[in-house]
Amino acid sequence: MITADLVIKNASELLTIKGASNKPKVKEQLSNLGIINNGAIAIAGESIVWLGGSNEIKDNIKIDKKTRIIDAKNKVVMPGFVDCHTHLVFAGSREKEWVDRINGKDYLEILKNGGGILSTVNATRNAGEEELLNRALHHLGNMLNHGTTTIEAKSGYGLTIDSEIKILRLLKKLAKKQPIEIVSTFLGAHAVPPEFANSAVYAKFIIEKMIPVVAKLADYCDVFCEKSAFSAEETKRILLAGKKYGLRPRAHINEFNEIGGTEIAKEVKAIAVDHLDVVSDDGIKNIREAGSITVLLPGVPFFLGTEKYAPAKKIIHAGIPIAIATDFNPGSCYCESMPFIISLACMKMKLSPAQAINAATINAAHAIESANNIGSIEVGKQADILILDVEQHTQIPYHLAANPVRIVIKKGRIVKRN
């Protein structure tokens, strides 16, 4: 008999998300959620120790006075969401730009005129650590409220050595102050700050001065490869420099324009490539050959009003694994809700609910190289679990902009009740 601290029983659907292998799900695998009807889970400490049908509990689990039991009748139980692309730490607000876009200005035009990312950079540079910490904690609270249990978070709103270090150190501190786990990415190559003449000069500074200093504070190196930001060649040099210091490569590519980012992803063997709202057949071929996971961000074209969404179905058909994430940031997607992003992925990219849920859990965990421990409900994995106030998984995206999350469990502990 297995001893458990916590047992969840009677789930209308237990979405185990378990795959057939330890690789990201692709093609038809994305349609399989590993559902156990009337399912149950047993947790001991921080880990899942058993799962099966609720009618099997008595034969497998030792229940005593110390065992806590949650009845999940008429509720879906699933892994916590993994938001594998966020820009968490920043100051200031950009709702004026949002209104400007409604009135016809585009994102790159705003950036070229000193707005966009650079306005957030200015506000973040001038903000104190306590202000940045408190704002980030507020946003992390919203994420947890909507079922996110792990995130990837980027720097990139400092763009000086000191301010990038400040942001990366804050991410370490934030990870200790609340339940959500944080994987850190250095994104010094987010935009060209005004004190540099051009992207080439700033890229040289990043390679020679920034990366050697910040590498110990981050897991990944990222670059915004785009017109008005960094060229494909600059992206390549920055990512290769990061690799020398142990920073694994990932990149923002093909958000607005196709300027060679997929070729670079192939050359540097990027772990993940994000956006791909504009991508050719050759670009898709490059990504497949790179072995990268594509992180699709439907909240961005929705928030910006461009309505140019990544060709998710074509990417899936090519055998490339997809993940989805919020891209939470103040300029192009001010949204912390993974359930809403799942809805957008279904409506705008035509993913099925099962495909979107797999992309928001196990494949997102693969995008941050953490799928051995999170992203699915399997014996031995960390007990990051959601109990949702819906009877079927299809109701998660169907009930648009609602929050279905009722209980969030992180590392075996209830950390949120809604």
C-alpha positions in Angstrom: 0.0 0.0 0.0 1.2 3.5 -0.8 1.2 6.2 1.8 -0.1 9.6 0.7 -0.4 13.1 2.2 -3.0 14.2 -0.3 -5.5 12.3 -2.4 -7.6 13.9 -5.1 -10.5 11.7 -6.2 -13.6 11.6 -8.5 -12.2 13.9 -11.2 -14.6 13.9 -14.1 -11.5 14.0 -16.3 -8.0 13.5 -15.1 -5.7 14.9 -17.8 -2.5 13.1 -17.3 -1.0 14.6 -20.5 1.4 11.6 -20.4 3.1 10.9 -23.8 4.5 7.9 -25.4 8.1 9.0 -24.9 10.2 11.6 -23.2 10.2 13.8 -26.3 7.8 16.7 -27.0 4.4 15.7 -28.5 4.1 16.1 -32.3 1.4 15.5 -34.9 -1.4 13.2 -33.7 0.2 12.9 -30.3 -1.0 16.4 -29.6 -4.6 15.2 -29.6 -4.0 12.7 -26.8 -4.5 14.1 -23.2 -4.2 10.7 -21.5 -7.6 11.1 -19.9 -8.6 9.0 -17.0 -12.4 9.3 -16.3 -13.3 9.4 -12.6 -9.6 9.7 -12.0 -7.6 10.0 -8.8 -4.1 11.1 -7.8 -2.1 10.4 -4.6 0.7 12.8 -3.5 3.4 12.4 -1.0 5.6 15.3 -0.1 6.2 17.2 -3.4 5.7 14.3 -5.7 3.0 12.3 -7.4 3.1 8.7 -6.1 0.1 7.1 -7.7 -2.7 7.8 -10.2 -5.6 5.7 -11.5 -9.4 5.3 -11.2 -11.1 6.5 -8.1 -12.5 3.0 -7.5 -8.9 1.8 -7.2 -7.9 4.0 -4.3 -8.8 1.6 -1.5 -6.7 -1.2 -3.0 -3.6 1.0 -3.5 -3.5 3.9 -1.1 -3.2 3.8 2.7 -5.7 6.4 4.0 -5.3 7.5 7.6 -6.2 10.5 9.7 -3.3 12.5 8.3 -4.3 12.0 4.7 -6.0 15.0 3.2 -8.7 14.1 0.6 -10.1 16.5 -2.0 -13.3 15.5 -3.8 -13.0 16.8 -7.4 -16.5 15.6 -8.5 -17.6 17.2 -11.7 -14.2 18.9 -12.1 -11.2 18.5 -14.5 -7.8 17.8 -12.8 -4.7 18.6 -14.9 -1.1 19.7 -14.6 -0.3 23.3 -13.9 0.2 25.6 -16.9 3.8 26.3 -18.0 4.1 29.8 -19.4 7.3 29.5 -21.4 7.6 33.0 -22.6 7.2 36.1 -20.4 8.7 39.5 -19.8 8.0 39.7 -16.1 10.1 42.6 -14.6 9.4 46.1 -15.9 8.1 49.5 -14.8 5.8 52.0 -16.5 2.7 51.5 -18.6 2.0 51.7 -22.3 -1.7 52.0 -22.7 -1.2 55.3 -24.7 0.6 53.2 -27.4 -2.3 50.7 -27.3 -4.6 53.6 -28.1 -2.2 54.8 -30.8 -2.3 51.4 -32.5 -6.1 51.5 -32.4 -5.8 54.8 -34.3 -3.5 53.4 -37.0 0.1 53.4 -35.9 2.0 50.1 -36.1 4.3 48.5 -33.5 7.6 48.9 -35.5 6.7 52.6 -36.3 6.2 53.3 -32.5 9.5 51.5 -31.7 11.4 53.5 -34.4 10.2 56.8 -32.8 11.5 55.9 -29.4 8.4 54.3 -28.0 7.6 50.6 -27.5 10.3 48.6 -25.8 12.5 51.7 -25.3 9.8 53.6 -23.2 9.6 50.6 -20.9 13.5 50.5 -20.8 13.5 54.1 -19.6 10.9 53.5 -16.9 12.6 50.3 -15.8 16.1 51.9 -15.5 14.6 54.7 -13.4 12.6 52.4 -11.1 13.8 51.2 -7.7 14.2 47.5 -6.9 11.3 47.5 -4.5 8.9 49.0 -7.1 10.0 46.4 -9.7 9.7 43.6 -7.1 6.2 44.6 -6.0 4.9 45.0 -9.5 6.3 41.6 -10.5 4.8 39.9 -7.5 1.5 41.4 -8.4 1.7 39.9 -11.9 2.9 36.5 -10.5 -0.2 36.5 -8.3 -2.4 37.0 -11.4 -0.5 34.1 -13.1 -1.0 31.8 -10.2 -4.6 32.7 -9.9 -5.0 31.5 -13.5 -3.2 28.3 -13.0 0.4 29.0 -14.0 2.8 27.1 -11.9 6.1 27.6 -13.8 7.3 30.4 -16.1 10.2 31.4 -18.2 11.0 35.1 -17.6 13.3 37.3 -19.6 15.4 40.4 -18.8 15.6 43.0 -21.6 14.1 46.1 -20.1 17.4 47.4 -18.8 19.9 47.2 -21.7 22.8 48.2 -19.5 25.1 45.9 -17.6 23.9 47.1 -14.2 20.2 47.2 -15.1 20.2 43.7 -16.8 22.0 42.3 -13.7 19.4 44.0 -11.5 16.5 42.3 -13.4 18.1 38.9 -13.4 18.9 39.1 -9.7 15.3 40.2 -9.1 14.1 37.0 -10.9 16.1 34.9 -8.5 14.6 36.8 -5.6 11.1 36.6 -6.9 11.4 32.8 -7.3 12.0 32.6 -3.5 9.1 34.9 -2.5 6.1 33.0 -4.1 5.2 29.6 -5.4 5.7 29.9 -9.2 9.1 28.5 -10.4 11.0 30.8 -12.6 13.5 29.9 -15.4 15.6 33.0 -16.4 16.6 34.2 -19.8 19.1 37.0 -20.7 17.5 39.2 -23.4 19.9 42.1 -23.5 19.4 42.0 -27.3 15.7 43.2 -27.0 16.2 46.6 -28.6 19.0 49.1 -29.3 19.2 51.6 -26.5 19.5 55.3 -27.5 23.1 55.6 -26.3 24.3 53.2 -29.0 24.7 54.3 -32.6 23.2 51.1 -34.1 22.5 47.5 -33.6 26.0 46.4 -34.7 27.7 48.5 -32.1 25.3 47.4 -29.4 25.6 43.7 -30.4 29.4 44.0 -30.0 28.9 45.4 -26.5 26.5 42.6 -25.6 29.0 39.9 -26.8 32.1 41.5 -25.3 30.9 43.2 -22.1 27.4 41.9 -21.1 27.4 38.2 -21.6 30.5 37.4 -19.6 29.1 39.2 -16.6 25.4 38.1 -16.7 25.8 34.5 -17.8 25.9 33.1 -14.3 22.5 34.7 -13.5 20.5 33.1 -16.4 19.8 29.8 -18.1 19.2 31.0 -21.7 20.2 33.8 -24.1 17.6 35.3 -26.4 17.6 37.8 -29.2 14.8 39.8 -30.9 15.7 39.1 -34.5 13.6 41.7 -36.4 13.8 44.9 -38.5 14.5 47.8 -36.2 16.0 45.4 -33.7 18.8 42.8 -34.6 19.8 41.3 -37.9 20.1 37.6 -38.5 23.9 37.8 -38.4 23.9 39.8 -35.2 21.5 37.3 -33.7 23.8 34.5 -34.6 26.9 36.1 -33.1 25.1 36.9 -29.8 23.6 33.4 -29.4 27.0 31.8 -30.2 28.6 34.0 -27.6 26.0 33.0 -25.1 26.6 29.3 -25.8 30.3 29.8 -25.0 29.2 30.9 -21.5 26.7 28.1 -21.0 23.6 30.1 -22.0 21.4 27.9 -24.2 20.0 29.7 -27.3 16.4 30.7 -28.0 15.1 33.5 -30.2 12.3 35.8 -31.1 12.0 35.4 -34.8 9.5 36.1 -37.7 7.1 38.1 -35.6 6.6 40.8 -38.2 9.1 40.0 -41.0 11.2 37.1 -42.2 14.8 38.2 -42.1 16.8 35.0 -41.8 16.0 34.0 -38.2 15.0 30.5 -39.1 18.4 29.9 -40.8 20.1 31.1 -37.6 18.0 28.9 -35.4 19.1 26.0 -37.5 22.8 27.0 -37.3 22.9 27.5 -33.5 20.5 24.6 -32.7 18.1 26.9 -30.8 16.1 25.2 -28.0 13.1 27.2 -28.9 12.0 29.8 -31.5 9.2 32.1 -30.6 6.5 33.9 -32.6 6.7 32.7 -36.2 3.7 34.7 -37.2 5.3 35.3 -40.6 7.0 32.2 -41.9 7.6 30.6 -45.3 7.7 26.9 -46.2 11.5 27.1 -46.2 11.5 28.7 -42.8 9.4 25.8 -41.4 11.8 23.4 -43.0 14.7 25.2 -41.2 12.9 24.9 -37.9 12.3 21.2 -38.3 16.0 20.6 -39.2 17.0 22.8 -36.2 15.1 20.5 -33.8 13.6 23.6 -32.1 10.3 23.8 -30.3 8.1 26.6 -31.7 6.6 28.7 -29.0 3.4 30.3 -30.5 2.1 33.5 -29.0 -1.5 34.1 -30.2 -2.0 36.8 -27.6 0.4 39.1 -29.5 -1.4 39.5 -32.9 -4.6 39.6 -31.0 -3.4 42.4 -28.6 -1.7 44.3 -31.4 -4.7 44.0 -33.7 -2.6 42.6 -36.6 -4.5 39.3 -36.9 -1.4 37.7 -38.4 -1.2 34.4 -36.6 1.4 31.7 -36.8 0.4 28.9 -39.2 0.1 26.4 -36.4 -1.5 23.6 -38.4 1.2 23.8 -41.0 3.9 23.7 -38.4 2.3 20.7 -36.7 1.9 18.9 -40.0 5.6 19.4 -40.6 6.3 17.3 -37.4 7.5 20.3 -35.4 6.5 20.4 -31.7 4.6 23.5 -30.7 4.1 25.2 -27.3 2.0 28.2 -26.5 2.6 31.0 -24.0 1.3 34.4 -23.0 4.4 36.6 -24.0 3.2 38.7 -21.0 4.6 42.2 -21.4 3.4 45.8 -21.2 3.5 46.5 -24.9 2.4 43.6 -27.1 0.4 41.3 -24.8 -0.6 42.6 -21.4 -2.2 39.3 -20.3 -1.3 36.8 -17.6 -4.0 34.2 -18.3 -3.0 30.9 -19.9 -6.7 29.8 -20.1 -7.4 32.8 -22.3 -4.3 32.1 -24.5 -5.6 28.5 -24.9 -8.9 30.0 -26.1 -7.1 32.2 -28.6 -5.0 29.3 -29.9 -8.2 27.4 -30.6 -10.1 30.3 -32.2 -7.3 32.1 -34.1 -4.8 29.3 -34.9 -7.5 26.5 -35.1 -5.9 24.2 -32.6 -8.2 21.7 -31.0 -8.6 22.1 -27.2 -6.4 19.0 -26.7 -3.7 20.4 -28.9 -3.7 23.7 -27.1 -3.7 22.1 -23.7 -0.7 19.8 -24.6 1.1 22.9 -26.0 0.4 24.8 -22.7 1.7 22.0 -20.5 4.1 19.2 -21.5 5.4 20.8 -24.7 5.8 24.2 -22.9 7.8 22.3 -20.2 10.0 20.8 -23.0 10.6 24.4 -24.3 12.3 25.2 -21.0 13.9 21.8 -20.7 11.9 20.9 -17.6 9.6 18.1 -18.9 11.4 15.5 -16.8 9.8 17.1 -13.7 6.8 19.1 -14.7 4.1 19.4 -17.5 2.3 16.1 -17.0 0.8 14.0 -14.2 3.0 11.0 -13.9 4.3 9.0 -11.0 7.6 10.5 -9.8 7.0 13.9 -11.2 6.5 17.1 -9.2 2.9 17.5 -8.0 2.0 20.7 -9.8 -1.8 20.3 -10.3 -4.9 22.3 -11.1 -8.5 21.5 -10.1 -10.8 23.3 -12.5 -14.5 24.2 -12.2 -15.4 22.5 -15.5 -16.5 19.0 -16.2 -14.7 18.5 -19.6 -11.4 19.9 -20.9 -13.2 21.4 -24.0 -14.9 23.9 -21.6 -11.6 25.5 -20.8 -11.3 27.4 -24.1 -15.0 27.4 -24.7 -15.8 29.7 -21.8 -14.0 32.7 -23.1 -12.1 34.9 -20.7 -13.4 33.0 -17.7 -11.0 31.7 -15.0 -11.8 28.0 -14.5 -9.1 27.5 -11.8 -10.4 26.6 -8.4 -7.4 25.1 -6.7 -3.7 25.3 -7.5 -1.3 22.8 -6.0 2.4 23.5 -6.3 5.0 20.8 -5.2 2.2 19.0 -3.4 1.0 22.0 -1.4 -2.3 23.9 -2.0 -1.1 27.5 -2.8 -4.2 29.0 -4.2 -8.0 28.7 -3.8 -10.4 30.7 -6.0 
